[in-house]
mmCIF file with all atom_site columns, C-alpha atoms in Angstrom:
data_model
loop_
_atom_site.group_PDB
_atom_site.id
_atom_site.type_symbol
_atom_site.label_atom_id
_atom_site.label_alt_id
_atom_site.label_comp_id
_atom_site.label_asym_id
_atom_site.label_entity_id
_atom_site.label_seq_id
_atom_site.pdbx_PDB_ins_code
_atom_site.Cartn_x
_atom_site.Cartn_y
_atom_site.Cartn_z
_atom_site.occupancy
_atom_site.B_iso_or_equiv
_atom_site.pdbx_formal_charge
_atom_site.auth_seq_id
_atom_site.auth_comp_id
_atom_site.auth_asym_id
_atom_site.auth_atom_id
_atom_site.pdbx_PDB_model_num
ATOM 1   C CA . MET A 1 1   ? -0.018  -0.006 -0.002  1.00 0.00 ? 277 MET A CA 1
ATOM 2   C CA . ASP A 1 2   ? 1.308   3.472  -0.924  1.00 0.00 ? 278 ASP A CA 1
ATOM 3   C CA . GLY A 1 3   ? 1.650   5.207  2.419   1.00 0.00 ? 279 GLY A CA 1
ATOM 4   C CA . GLN A 1 4   ? 2.636   8.507  0.825   1.00 0.00 ? 280 GLN A CA 1
ATOM 5   C CA . LEU A 1 5   ? -0.468  8.546  -1.410  1.00 0.00 ? 281 LEU A CA 1
ATOM 6   C CA . ILE A 1 6   ? -2.726  7.858  1.655   1.00 0.00 ? 282 ILE A CA 1
ATOM 7   C CA . ALA A 1 7   ? -1.019  10.659 3.579   1.00 0.00 ? 283 ALA A CA 1
ATOM 8   C CA . PHE A 1 8   ? -1.447  13.021 0.623   1.00 0.00 ? 284 PHE A CA 1
ATOM 9   C CA . THR A 1 9   ? -5.117  12.193 0.468   1.00 0.00 ? 285 THR A CA 1
ATOM 10  C CA . GLY A 1 10  ? -5.606  13.301 4.044   1.00 0.00 ? 286 GLY A CA 1
ATOM 11  C CA . VAL A 1 11  ? -3.574  16.468 3.570   1.00 0.00 ? 287 VAL A CA 1
ATOM 12  C CA . ALA A 1 12  ? -5.281  17.439 0.275   1.00 0.00 ? 288 ALA A CA 1
ATOM 13  C CA . ALA A 1 13  ? -8.743  16.692 1.692   1.00 0.00 ? 289 ALA A CA 1
ATOM 14  C CA . GLY A 1 14  ? -8.133  18.987 4.685   1.00 0.00 ? 290 GLY A CA 1
ATOM 15  C CA . MET A 1 15  ? -6.675  21.661 2.353   1.00 0.00 ? 291 MET A CA 1
ATOM 16  C CA . VAL A 1 16  ? -9.742  21.555 0.018   1.00 0.00 ? 292 VAL A CA 1
ATOM 17  C CA . ALA A 1 17  ? -12.289 21.527 2.848   1.00 0.00 ? 293 ALA A CA 1
ATOM 18  C CA . MET A 1 18  ? -10.730 24.221 4.923   1.00 0.00 ? 294 MET A CA 1
ATOM 19  C CA . PRO A 1 19  ? -13.166 27.212 4.979   1.00 0.00 ? 295 PRO A CA 1
ATOM 20  C CA . GLY A 1 20  ? -11.907 30.269 3.140   1.00 0.00 ? 296 GLY A CA 1
ATOM 21  C CA . ALA A 1 21  ? -12.698 32.473 0.175   1.00 0.00 ? 297 ALA A CA 1
ATOM 22  C CA . ASP A 1 22  ? -13.759 29.576 -2.010  1.00 0.00 ? 298 ASP A CA 1
ATOM 23  C CA . PHE A 1 23  ? -16.107 28.198 0.581   1.00 0.00 ? 299 PHE A CA 1
ATOM 24  C CA . ALA A 1 24  ? -17.629 31.645 1.140   1.00 0.00 ? 300 ALA A CA 1
ATOM 25  C CA . VAL A 1 25  ? -18.226 32.249 -2.640  1.00 0.00 ? 301 VAL A CA 1
ATOM 26  C CA . VAL A 1 26  ? -19.878 28.818 -3.073  1.00 0.00 ? 302 VAL A CA 1
ATOM 27  C CA . VAL A 1 27  ? -22.185 29.355 -0.066  1.00 0.00 ? 303 VAL A CA 1
ATOM 28  C CA . ARG A 1 28  ? -23.149 32.866 -1.107  1.00 0.00 ? 304 ARG A CA 1
ATOM 29  C CA . ASN A 1 29  ? -24.021 31.645 -4.633  1.00 0.00 ? 305 ASN A CA 1
ATOM 30  C CA . ALA A 1 30  ? -25.873 28.606 -3.353  1.00 0.00 ? 306 ALA A CA 1
ATOM 31  C CA . LEU A 1 31  ? -28.167 30.972 -1.494  1.00 0.00 ? 307 LEU A CA 1
ATOM 32  C CA . ASP A 1 32  ? -29.243 32.393 -4.874  1.00 0.00 ? 308 ASP A CA 1
ATOM 33  C CA . SER A 1 33  ? -30.023 28.944 -6.354  1.00 0.00 ? 309 SER A CA 1
ATOM 34  C CA . ARG A 1 34  ? -28.790 25.421 -6.499  1.00 0.00 ? 310 ARG A CA 1
ATOM 35  C CA . ARG A 1 35  ? -27.617 26.052 -10.107 1.00 0.00 ? 311 ARG A CA 1
ATOM 36  C CA . ALA A 1 36  ? -25.584 29.119 -9.107  1.00 0.00 ? 312 ALA A CA 1
ATOM 37  C CA . GLY A 1 37  ? -23.997 27.300 -6.159  1.00 0.00 ? 313 GLY A CA 1
ATOM 38  C CA . VAL A 1 38  ? -22.923 24.302 -8.275  1.00 0.00 ? 314 VAL A CA 1
ATOM 39  C CA . ALA A 1 39  ? -21.601 26.622 -10.982 1.00 0.00 ? 315 ALA A CA 1
ATOM 40  C CA . ALA A 1 40  ? -19.490 28.493 -8.475  1.00 0.00 ? 316 ALA A CA 1
ATOM 41  C CA . ALA A 1 41  ? -18.237 25.132 -7.105  1.00 0.00 ? 317 ALA A CA 1
ATOM 42  C CA . VAL A 1 42  ? -17.210 24.005 -10.588 1.00 0.00 ? 318 VAL A CA 1
ATOM 43  C CA . GLY A 1 43  ? -15.481 27.350 -11.087 1.00 0.00 ? 319 GLY A CA 1
ATOM 44  C CA . VAL A 1 44  ? -13.435 26.835 -7.902  1.00 0.00 ? 320 VAL A CA 1
ATOM 45  C CA . ALA A 1 45  ? -12.393 23.407 -9.185  1.00 0.00 ? 321 ALA A CA 1
ATOM 46  C CA . GLY A 1 46  ? -11.414 24.988 -12.501 1.00 0.00 ? 322 GLY A CA 1
ATOM 47  C CA . GLY A 1 47  ? -9.171  27.498 -10.625 1.00 0.00 ? 323 GLY A CA 1
ATOM 48  C CA . LEU A 1 48  ? -7.551  24.595 -8.789  1.00 0.00 ? 324 LEU A CA 1
ATOM 49  C CA . LEU A 1 49  ? -6.999  22.847 -12.114 1.00 0.00 ? 325 LEU A CA 1
ATOM 50  C CA . VAL A 1 50  ? -5.076  25.943 -13.301 1.00 0.00 ? 326 VAL A CA 1
ATOM 51  C CA . HIS A 1 51  ? -2.905  25.987 -10.227 1.00 0.00 ? 327 HIS A CA 1
ATOM 52  C CA . THR A 1 52  ? -2.137  22.270 -10.247 1.00 0.00 ? 328 THR A CA 1
ATOM 53  C CA . ALA A 1 53  ? -1.410  22.295 -14.021 1.00 0.00 ? 329 ALA A CA 1
ATOM 54  C CA . LEU A 1 54  ? 0.969   25.164 -13.513 1.00 0.00 ? 330 LEU A CA 1
ATOM 55  C CA . ALA A 1 55  ? 2.740   23.346 -10.718 1.00 0.00 ? 331 ALA A CA 1
ATOM 56  C CA . VAL A 1 56  ? 3.050   20.194 -12.719 1.00 0.00 ? 332 VAL A CA 1
ATOM 57  C CA . ALA A 1 57  ? 4.449   22.239 -15.702 1.00 0.00 ? 333 ALA A CA 1
ATOM 58  C CA . GLY A 1 58  ? 6.824   24.074 -13.453 1.00 0.00 ? 334 GLY A CA 1
ATOM 59  C CA . LEU A 1 59  ? 5.379   27.443 -14.471 1.00 0.00 ? 335 LEU A CA 1
ATOM 60  C CA . ALA A 1 60  ? 4.361   28.166 -10.929 1.00 0.00 ? 336 ALA A CA 1
ATOM 61  C CA . ALA A 1 61  ? 8.057   28.326 -10.003 1.00 0.00 ? 337 ALA A CA 1
ATOM 62  C CA . VAL A 1 62  ? 8.444   31.314 -12.408 1.00 0.00 ? 338 VAL A CA 1
ATOM 63  C CA . LEU A 1 63  ? 5.530   33.083 -10.716 1.00 0.00 ? 339 LEU A CA 1
ATOM 64  C CA . VAL A 1 64  ? 7.078   32.501 -7.316  1.00 0.00 ? 340 VAL A CA 1
ATOM 65  C CA . ALA A 1 65  ? 10.574  33.469 -8.467  1.00 0.00 ? 341 ALA A CA 1
ATOM 66  C CA . VAL A 1 66  ? 9.507   36.791 -10.064 1.00 0.00 ? 342 VAL A CA 1
ATOM 67  C CA . PRO A 1 67  ? 8.389   39.145 -7.218  1.00 0.00 ? 343 PRO A CA 1
ATOM 68  C CA . ALA A 1 68  ? 6.820   41.633 -9.600  1.00 0.00 ? 344 ALA A CA 1
ATOM 69  C CA . LEU A 1 69  ? 4.652   39.001 -11.224 1.00 0.00 ? 345 LEU A CA 1
ATOM 70  C CA . PHE A 1 70  ? 3.698   37.433 -7.937  1.00 0.00 ? 346 PHE A CA 1
ATOM 71  C CA . GLY A 1 71  ? 2.843   40.931 -6.525  1.00 0.00 ? 347 GLY A CA 1
ATOM 72  C CA . ALA A 1 72  ? 0.661   41.652 -9.542  1.00 0.00 ? 348 ALA A CA 1
ATOM 73  C CA . VAL A 1 73  ? -1.398  38.462 -8.981  1.00 0.00 ? 349 VAL A CA 1
ATOM 74  C CA . GLN A 1 74  ? -1.596  39.269 -5.308  1.00 0.00 ? 350 GLN A CA 1
ATOM 75  C CA . LEU A 1 75  ? -2.945  42.696 -6.049  1.00 0.00 ? 351 LEU A CA 1
ATOM 76  C CA . LEU A 1 76  ? -5.542  41.476 -8.513  1.00 0.00 ? 352 LEU A CA 1
ATOM 77  C CA . GLY A 1 77  ? -6.598  38.724 -6.072  1.00 0.00 ? 353 GLY A CA 1
ATOM 78  C CA . GLY A 1 78  ? -6.917  41.193 -3.201  1.00 0.00 ? 354 GLY A CA 1
ATOM 79  C CA . ILE A 1 79  ? -8.944  43.664 -5.332  1.00 0.00 ? 355 ILE A CA 1
ATOM 80  C CA . TYR A 1 80  ? -11.298 40.930 -6.498  1.00 0.00 ? 356 TYR A CA 1
ATOM 81  C CA . LEU A 1 81  ? -11.890 39.557 -3.044  1.00 0.00 ? 357 LEU A CA 1
ATOM 82  C CA . LEU A 1 82  ? -12.619 43.126 -1.766  1.00 0.00 ? 358 LEU A CA 1
ATOM 83  C CA . TYR A 1 83  ? -15.040 43.580 -4.650  1.00 0.00 ? 359 TYR A CA 1
ATOM 84  C CA . LEU A 1 84  ? -16.945 40.433 -3.769  1.00 0.00 ? 360 LEU A CA 1
ATOM 85  C CA . GLY A 1 85  ? -16.871 41.121 -0.001  1.00 0.00 ? 361 GLY A CA 1
ATOM 86  C CA . VAL A 1 86  ? -17.979 44.700 -0.205  1.00 0.00 ? 362 VAL A CA 1
ATOM 87  C CA . GLY A 1 87  ? -20.766 43.589 -2.608  1.00 0.00 ? 363 GLY A CA 1
ATOM 88  C CA . ALA A 1 88  ? -21.938 40.969 -0.048  1.00 0.00 ? 364 ALA A CA 1
ATOM 89  C CA . LEU A 1 89  ? -21.831 43.539 2.800   1.00 0.00 ? 365 LEU A CA 1
ATOM 90  C CA . VAL A 1 90  ? -23.925 45.999 0.725   1.00 0.00 ? 366 VAL A CA 1
ATOM 91  C CA . VAL A 1 91  ? -26.503 43.300 -0.001  1.00 0.00 ? 367 VAL A CA 1
ATOM 92  C CA . ALA A 1 92  ? -26.605 42.475 3.735   1.00 0.00 ? 368 ALA A CA 1
ATOM 93  C CA . VAL A 1 93  ? -27.202 46.101 4.667   1.00 0.00 ? 369 VAL A CA 1
ATOM 94  C CA . ARG A 1 94  ? -29.936 46.404 2.012   1.00 0.00 ? 370 ARG A CA 1
ATOM 95  C CA . ARG A 1 95  ? -31.683 43.307 3.348   1.00 0.00 ? 371 ARG A CA 1
ATOM 96  C CA . THR A 1 96  ? -31.864 44.998 6.805   1.00 0.00 ? 372 THR A CA 1
ATOM 97  C CA . GLY A 1 97  ? -34.806 47.035 5.687   1.00 0.00 ? 373 GLY A CA 1
ATOM 98  C CA . THR A 1 98  ? -36.587 44.155 3.987   1.00 0.00 ? 374 THR A CA 1
ATOM 99  C CA . PRO A 1 99  ? -39.582 42.775 5.843   1.00 0.00 ? 375 PRO A CA 1
ATOM 100 C CA . GLY A 1 100 ? -40.013 39.078 6.288   1.00 0.00 ? 376 GLY A CA 1
ATOM 101 C CA . ASP A 1 101 ? -39.377 38.204 9.953   1.00 0.00 ? 377 ASP A CA 1
ATOM 102 C CA . ALA A 1 102 ? -42.472 39.957 11.248  1.00 0.00 ? 378 ALA A CA 1
ATOM 103 C CA . ALA A 1 103 ? -45.327 37.956 12.592  1.00 0.00 ? 379 ALA A CA 1
ATOM 104 C CA . THR A 1 104 ? -47.483 39.134 9.735   1.00 0.00 ? 380 THR A CA 1
ATOM 105 C CA . ALA A 1 105 ? -45.101 37.626 7.184   1.00 0.00 ? 381 ALA A CA 1
ATOM 106 C CA . PRO A 1 106 ? -46.434 34.599 5.313   1.00 0.00 ? 382 PRO A CA 1
ATOM 107 C CA . ALA A 1 107 ? -45.246 31.250 6.366   1.00 0.00 ? 383 ALA A CA 1
ATOM 108 C CA . ALA A 1 108 ? -42.116 29.885 4.624   1.00 0.00 ? 384 ALA A CA 1
ATOM 109 C CA . ALA A 1 109 ? -42.785 27.525 1.742   1.00 0.00 ? 385 ALA A CA 1
ATOM 110 C CA . PRO A 1 110 ? -41.572 23.926 1.964   1.00 0.00 ? 386 PRO A CA 1
ATOM 111 C CA . ALA A 1 111 ? -37.924 23.583 0.943   1.00 0.00 ? 387 ALA A CA 1
ATOM 112 C CA . ASP A 1 112 ? -38.780 21.518 -2.099  1.00 0.00 ? 388 ASP A CA 1
ATOM 113 C CA . SER A 1 113 ? -41.521 23.736 -3.446  1.00 0.00 ? 389 SER A CA 1
ATOM 114 C CA . PRO A 1 114 ? -40.898 26.258 -6.248  1.00 0.00 ? 390 PRO A CA 1
ATOM 115 C CA . ALA A 1 115 ? -41.912 29.132 -3.941  1.00 0.00 ? 391 ALA A CA 1
ATOM 116 C CA . ALA A 1 116 ? -39.063 28.310 -1.609  1.00 0.00 ? 392 ALA A CA 1
ATOM 117 C CA . ARG A 1 117 ? -36.499 29.016 -4.296  1.00 0.00 ? 393 ARG A CA 1
ATOM 118 C CA . PRO A 1 118 ? -35.520 32.415 -5.606  1.00 0.00 ? 394 PRO A CA 1
ATOM 119 C CA . ALA A 1 119 ? -36.470 33.336 -9.178  1.00 0.00 ? 395 ALA A CA 1
ATOM 120 C CA . ALA A 1 120 ? -33.777 32.385 -11.636 1.00 0.00 ? 396 ALA A CA 1
ATOM 121 C CA . ARG A 1 121 ? -31.895 35.409 -13.002 1.00 0.00 ? 397 ARG A CA 1
ATOM 122 C CA . PRO A 1 122 ? -30.463 35.524 -16.514 1.00 0.00 ? 398 PRO A CA 1
ATOM 123 C CA . GLY A 1 123 ? -26.671 34.828 -16.502 1.00 0.00 ? 399 GLY A CA 1
ATOM 124 C CA . THR A 1 124 ? -26.601 33.729 -12.799 1.00 0.00 ? 400 THR A CA 1
ATOM 125 C CA . ALA A 1 125 ? -24.820 30.393 -13.553 1.00 0.00 ? 401 ALA A CA 1
ATOM 126 C CA . GLY A 1 126 ? -22.224 32.028 -15.827 1.00 0.00 ? 402 GLY A CA 1
ATOM 127 C CA . ARG A 1 127 ? -21.600 34.789 -13.209 1.00 0.00 ? 403 ARG A CA 1
ATOM 128 C CA . SER A 1 128 ? -21.266 32.269 -10.460 1.00 0.00 ? 404 SER A CA 1
ATOM 129 C CA . LEU A 1 129 ? -18.880 30.104 -12.528 1.00 0.00 ? 405 LEU A CA 1
ATOM 130 C CA . ARG A 1 130 ? -16.769 33.102 -13.140 1.00 0.00 ? 406 ARG A CA 1
ATOM 131 C CA . GLN A 1 131 ? -16.762 34.160 -9.491  1.00 0.00 ? 407 GLN A CA 1
ATOM 132 C CA . GLY A 1 132 ? -15.689 30.675 -8.349  1.00 0.00 ? 408 GLY A CA 1
ATOM 133 C CA . PHE A 1 133 ? -12.996 30.416 -10.916 1.00 0.00 ? 409 PHE A CA 1
ATOM 134 C CA . LEU A 1 134 ? -11.462 33.921 -10.356 1.00 0.00 ? 410 LEU A CA 1
ATOM 135 C CA . THR A 1 135 ? -11.602 33.590 -6.602  1.00 0.00 ? 411 THR A CA 1
ATOM 136 C CA . ASN A 1 136 ? -9.463  30.567 -6.749  1.00 0.00 ? 412 ASN A CA 1
ATOM 137 C CA . ALA A 1 137 ? -7.338  31.298 -9.797  1.00 0.00 ? 413 ALA A CA 1
ATOM 138 C CA . LEU A 1 138 ? -6.268  34.686 -8.407  1.00 0.00 ? 414 LEU A CA 1
ATOM 139 C CA . ASN A 1 139 ? -5.235  33.225 -5.059  1.00 0.00 ? 415 ASN A CA 1
ATOM 140 C CA . PRO A 1 140 ? -1.500  34.011 -5.054  1.00 0.00 ? 416 PRO A CA 1
ATOM 141 C CA . LYS A 1 141 ? -0.778  31.576 -2.183  1.00 0.00 ? 417 LYS A CA 1
ATOM 142 C CA . ALA A 1 142 ? -1.880  28.608 -4.206  1.00 0.00 ? 418 ALA A CA 1
ATOM 143 C CA . PRO A 1 143 ? 1.209   28.291 -6.490  1.00 0.00 ? 419 PRO A CA 1
ATOM 144 C CA . VAL A 1 144 ? 3.502   28.384 -3.423  1.00 0.00 ? 420 VAL A CA 1
ATOM 145 C CA . LEU A 1 145 ? 1.342   25.764 -1.628  1.00 0.00 ? 421 LEU A CA 1
ATOM 146 C CA . PHE A 1 146 ? 1.394   23.323 -4.594  1.00 0.00 ? 422 PHE A CA 1
ATOM 147 C CA . LEU A 1 147 ? 5.060   23.860 -5.363  1.00 0.00 ? 423 LEU A CA 1
ATOM 148 C CA . SER A 1 148 ? 5.889   23.044 -1.714  1.00 0.00 ? 424 SER A CA 1
ATOM 149 C CA . LEU A 1 149 ? 3.379   20.226 -1.303  1.00 0.00 ? 425 LEU A CA 1
ATOM 150 C CA . LEU A 1 150 ? 3.471   18.052 -4.364  1.00 0.00 ? 426 LEU A CA 1
ATOM 151 C CA . PRO A 1 151 ? 7.209   17.214 -4.494  1.00 0.00 ? 427 PRO A CA 1
ATOM 152 C CA . GLN A 1 152 ? 7.013   15.915 -0.817  1.00 0.00 ? 428 GLN A CA 1
ATOM 153 C CA . PHE A 1 153 ? 4.790   13.088 -2.009  1.00 0.00 ? 429 PHE A CA 1
ATOM 154 C CA . VAL A 1 154 ? 6.917   11.923 -4.899  1.00 0.00 ? 430 VAL A CA 1
ATOM 155 C CA . PRO A 1 155 ? 8.860   8.772  -3.896  1.00 0.00 ? 431 PRO A CA 1
ATOM 156 C CA . VAL A 1 156 ? 12.561  8.942  -4.376  1.00 0.00 ? 432 VAL A CA 1
ATOM 157 C CA . GLY A 1 157 ? 13.615  7.333  -7.683  1.00 0.00 ? 433 GLY A CA 1
ATOM 158 C CA . GLU A 1 158 ? 10.092  7.487  -9.160  1.00 0.00 ? 434 GLU A CA 1
ATOM 159 C CA . PRO A 1 159 ? 9.436   9.717  -12.254 1.00 0.00 ? 435 PRO A CA 1
ATOM 160 C CA . ALA A 1 160 ? 8.141   13.021 -11.062 1.00 0.00 ? 436 ALA A CA 1
ATOM 161 C CA . LEU A 1 161 ? 5.747   13.883 -13.885 1.00 0.00 ? 437 LEU A CA 1
ATOM 162 C CA . PRO A 1 162 ? 3.303   10.917 -13.626 1.00 0.00 ? 438 PRO A CA 1
ATOM 163 C CA . ARG A 1 163 ? 3.230   11.124 -9.847  1.00 0.00 ? 439 ARG A CA 1
ATOM 164 C CA . THR A 1 164 ? 2.508   14.933 -9.758  1.00 0.00 ? 440 THR A CA 1
ATOM 165 C CA . LEU A 1 165 ? -0.140  14.464 -12.398 1.00 0.00 ? 441 LEU A CA 1
ATOM 166 C CA . LEU A 1 166 ? -1.790  11.905 -10.195 1.00 0.00 ? 442 LEU A CA 1
ATOM 167 C CA . LEU A 1 167 ? -1.625  14.146 -7.108  1.00 0.00 ? 443 LEU A CA 1
ATOM 168 C CA . ALA A 1 168 ? -2.925  17.132 -9.028  1.00 0.00 ? 444 ALA A CA 1
ATOM 169 C CA . THR A 1 169 ? -5.834  15.115 -10.388 1.00 0.00 ? 445 THR A CA 1
ATOM 170 C CA . MET A 1 170 ? -6.738  13.960 -6.857  1.00 0.00 ? 446 MET A CA 1
ATOM 171 C CA . VAL A 1 171 ? -6.918  17.579 -5.652  1.00 0.00 ? 447 VAL A CA 1
ATOM 172 C CA . VAL A 1 172 ? -9.214  18.672 -8.446  1.00 0.00 ? 448 VAL A CA 1
ATOM 173 C CA . ALA A 1 173 ? -11.373 15.582 -8.049  1.00 0.00 ? 449 ALA A CA 1
ATOM 174 C CA . MET A 1 174 ? -11.770 16.287 -4.301  1.00 0.00 ? 450 MET A CA 1
ATOM 175 C CA . ALA A 1 175 ? -12.800 19.876 -5.128  1.00 0.00 ? 451 ALA A CA 1
ATOM 176 C CA . LEU A 1 176 ? -15.324 18.560 -7.608  1.00 0.00 ? 452 LEU A CA 1
ATOM 177 C CA . VAL A 1 177 ? -16.867 16.475 -4.835  1.00 0.00 ? 453 VAL A CA 1
ATOM 178 C CA . TRP A 1 178 ? -16.560 18.800 -1.877  1.00 0.00 ? 454 TRP A CA 1
ATOM 179 C CA . PHE A 1 179 ? -17.699 22.144 -3.235  1.00 0.00 ? 455 PHE A CA 1
ATOM 180 C CA . PRO A 1 180 ? -20.794 20.858 -5.148  1.00 0.00 ? 456 PRO A CA 1
ATOM 181 C CA . ALA A 1 181 ? -21.747 18.998 -1.947  1.00 0.00 ? 457 ALA A CA 1
ATOM 182 C CA . VAL A 1 182 ? -21.504 22.204 -0.002  1.00 0.00 ? 458 VAL A CA 1
ATOM 183 C CA . ALA A 1 183 ? -23.705 23.921 -2.578  1.00 0.00 ? 459 ALA A CA 1
ATOM 184 C CA . LEU A 1 184 ? -26.296 21.161 -2.508  1.00 0.00 ? 460 LEU A CA 1
ATOM 185 C CA . LEU A 1 185 ? -26.289 21.168 1.287   1.00 0.00 ? 461 LEU A CA 1
ATOM 186 C CA . VAL A 1 186 ? -26.940 24.880 1.339   1.00 0.00 ? 462 VAL A CA 1
ATOM 187 C CA . ASP A 1 187 ? -29.672 24.445 -1.223  1.00 0.00 ? 463 ASP A CA 1
ATOM 188 C CA . HIS A 1 188 ? -31.256 21.623 0.775   1.00 0.00 ? 464 HIS A CA 1
ATOM 189 C CA . LEU A 1 189 ? -31.360 23.899 3.889   1.00 0.00 ? 465 LEU A CA 1
ATOM 190 C CA . GLY A 1 190 ? -32.705 26.660 1.691   1.00 0.00 ? 466 GLY A CA 1
ATOM 191 C CA . SER A 1 191 ? -36.050 27.258 3.364   1.00 0.00 ? 467 SER A CA 1
ATOM 192 C CA . TRP A 1 192 ? -34.179 28.042 6.629   1.00 0.00 ? 468 TRP A CA 1
ATOM 193 C CA . LEU A 1 193 ? -31.088 29.671 5.268   1.00 0.00 ? 469 LEU A CA 1
ATOM 194 C CA . ARG A 1 194 ? -33.167 32.019 3.095   1.00 0.00 ? 470 ARG A CA 1
ATOM 195 C CA . ARG A 1 195 ? -35.062 33.452 5.978   1.00 0.00 ? 471 ARG A CA 1
ATOM 196 C CA . PRO A 1 196 ? -34.357 37.189 6.026   1.00 0.00 ? 472 PRO A CA 1
ATOM 197 C CA . ARG A 1 197 ? -32.405 37.225 9.334   1.00 0.00 ? 473 ARG A CA 1
ATOM 198 C CA . VAL A 1 198 ? -30.390 34.187 8.402   1.00 0.00 ? 474 VAL A CA 1
ATOM 199 C CA . THR A 1 199 ? -29.632 35.457 4.913   1.00 0.00 ? 475 THR A CA 1
ATOM 200 C CA . ARG A 1 200 ? -28.508 38.822 6.216   1.00 0.00 ? 476 ARG A CA 1
ATOM 201 C CA . ALA A 1 201 ? -26.260 37.062 8.746   1.00 0.00 ? 477 ALA A CA 1
ATOM 202 C CA . LEU A 1 202 ? -24.724 34.809 6.021   1.00 0.00 ? 478 LEU A CA 1
ATOM 203 C CA . GLU A 1 203 ? -24.239 37.731 3.630   1.00 0.00 ? 479 GLU A CA 1
ATOM 204 C CA . GLY A 1 204 ? -22.586 39.715 6.478   1.00 0.00 ? 480 GLY A CA 1
ATOM 205 C CA . VAL A 1 205 ? -20.317 36.843 7.497   1.00 0.00 ? 481 VAL A CA 1
ATOM 206 C CA . THR A 1 206 ? -19.226 35.947 4.003   1.00 0.00 ? 482 THR A CA 1
ATOM 207 C CA . GLY A 1 207 ? -18.807 39.601 3.097   1.00 0.00 ? 483 GLY A CA 1
ATOM 208 C CA . ALA A 1 208 ? -16.631 40.207 6.162   1.00 0.00 ? 484 ALA A CA 1
ATOM 209 C CA . LEU A 1 209 ? -14.538 37.128 5.459   1.00 0.00 ? 485 LEU A CA 1
ATOM 210 C CA . LEU A 1 210 ? -14.053 38.026 1.756   1.00 0.00 ? 486 LEU A CA 1
ATOM 211 C CA . THR A 1 211 ? -13.260 41.663 2.619   1.00 0.00 ? 487 THR A CA 1
ATOM 212 C CA . THR A 1 212 ? -10.759 40.621 5.351   1.00 0.00 ? 488 THR A CA 1
ATOM 213 C CA . LEU A 1 213 ? -8.952  38.173 3.094   1.00 0.00 ? 489 LEU A CA 1
ATOM 214 C CA . GLY A 1 214 ? -8.751  40.715 0.311   1.00 0.00 ? 490 GLY A CA 1
ATOM 215 C CA . GLY A 1 215 ? -7.455  43.375 2.756   1.00 0.00 ? 491 GLY A CA 1
ATOM 216 C CA . ILE A 1 216 ? -4.750  40.984 4.019   1.00 0.00 ? 492 ILE A CA 1
ATOM 217 C CA . LEU A 1 217 ? -3.546  40.361 0.480   1.00 0.00 ? 493 LEU A CA 1
ATOM 218 C CA . LEU A 1 218 ? -3.407  44.063 -0.313  1.00 0.00 ? 494 LEU A CA 1
ATOM 219 C CA . VAL A 1 219 ? -1.585  44.839 2.947   1.00 0.00 ? 495 VAL A CA 1
ATOM 220 C CA . GLU A 1 220 ? 1.017   42.153 2.077   1.00 0.00 ? 496 GLU A CA 1
ATOM 221 C CA . VAL A 1 221 ? 1.482   43.741 -1.293  1.00 0.00 ? 497 VAL A CA 1
ATOM 222 C CA . VAL A 1 222 ? 2.061   47.155 0.334   1.00 0.00 ? 498 VAL A CA 1
ATOM 223 C CA . LEU A 1 223 ? 4.502   45.755 2.927   1.00 0.00 ? 499 LEU A CA 1
ATOM 224 C CA . ALA A 1 224 ? 6.362   43.558 0.457   1.00 0.00 ? 500 ALA A CA 1
#
């Protein structure tokens, strides 16, 4: 049995499942609709595919070795996370004046009924796919992570390329399982999660998380 492969599976699973910007974007989109949440999840996996492919090809080493290029990616990533975070906070503030928790509000529809789901908006899936992809693809820490992680699980004397391809495929496959599962879980709990107070709280939390992560990236650019 390949002990290194088993160890990598645990490390990669923890890395993929760790709450962060990707998780926040998937949850926020899943609150719009199941389709939007799954699209965002697939977008996140697509971003991971880019990072793992670059690591396998060795191009990520160039990104890490050139400070100006790394700083540019970090700047873009920080700005984009701030954009998403501030947008979520604005939505949360706007929802504050929206009625729905009062005793006079109509009872919530069953989770599986059409009334329990928000009306589909044109372009939602495409927008969500783009948000998921850019959130992950513009993460400047990912190239460093994969460059430092993948070589540790290549056995001495074994060809590096086939092994790193296998490890990279495993990471993307885990993302394709985990993030859609998160989106489907959020959608399944939709009738409760879409209550006005809960929605405001989730928008506020995800907005604060994304804004904080974006701010951290921008501060690191300034201090670099």
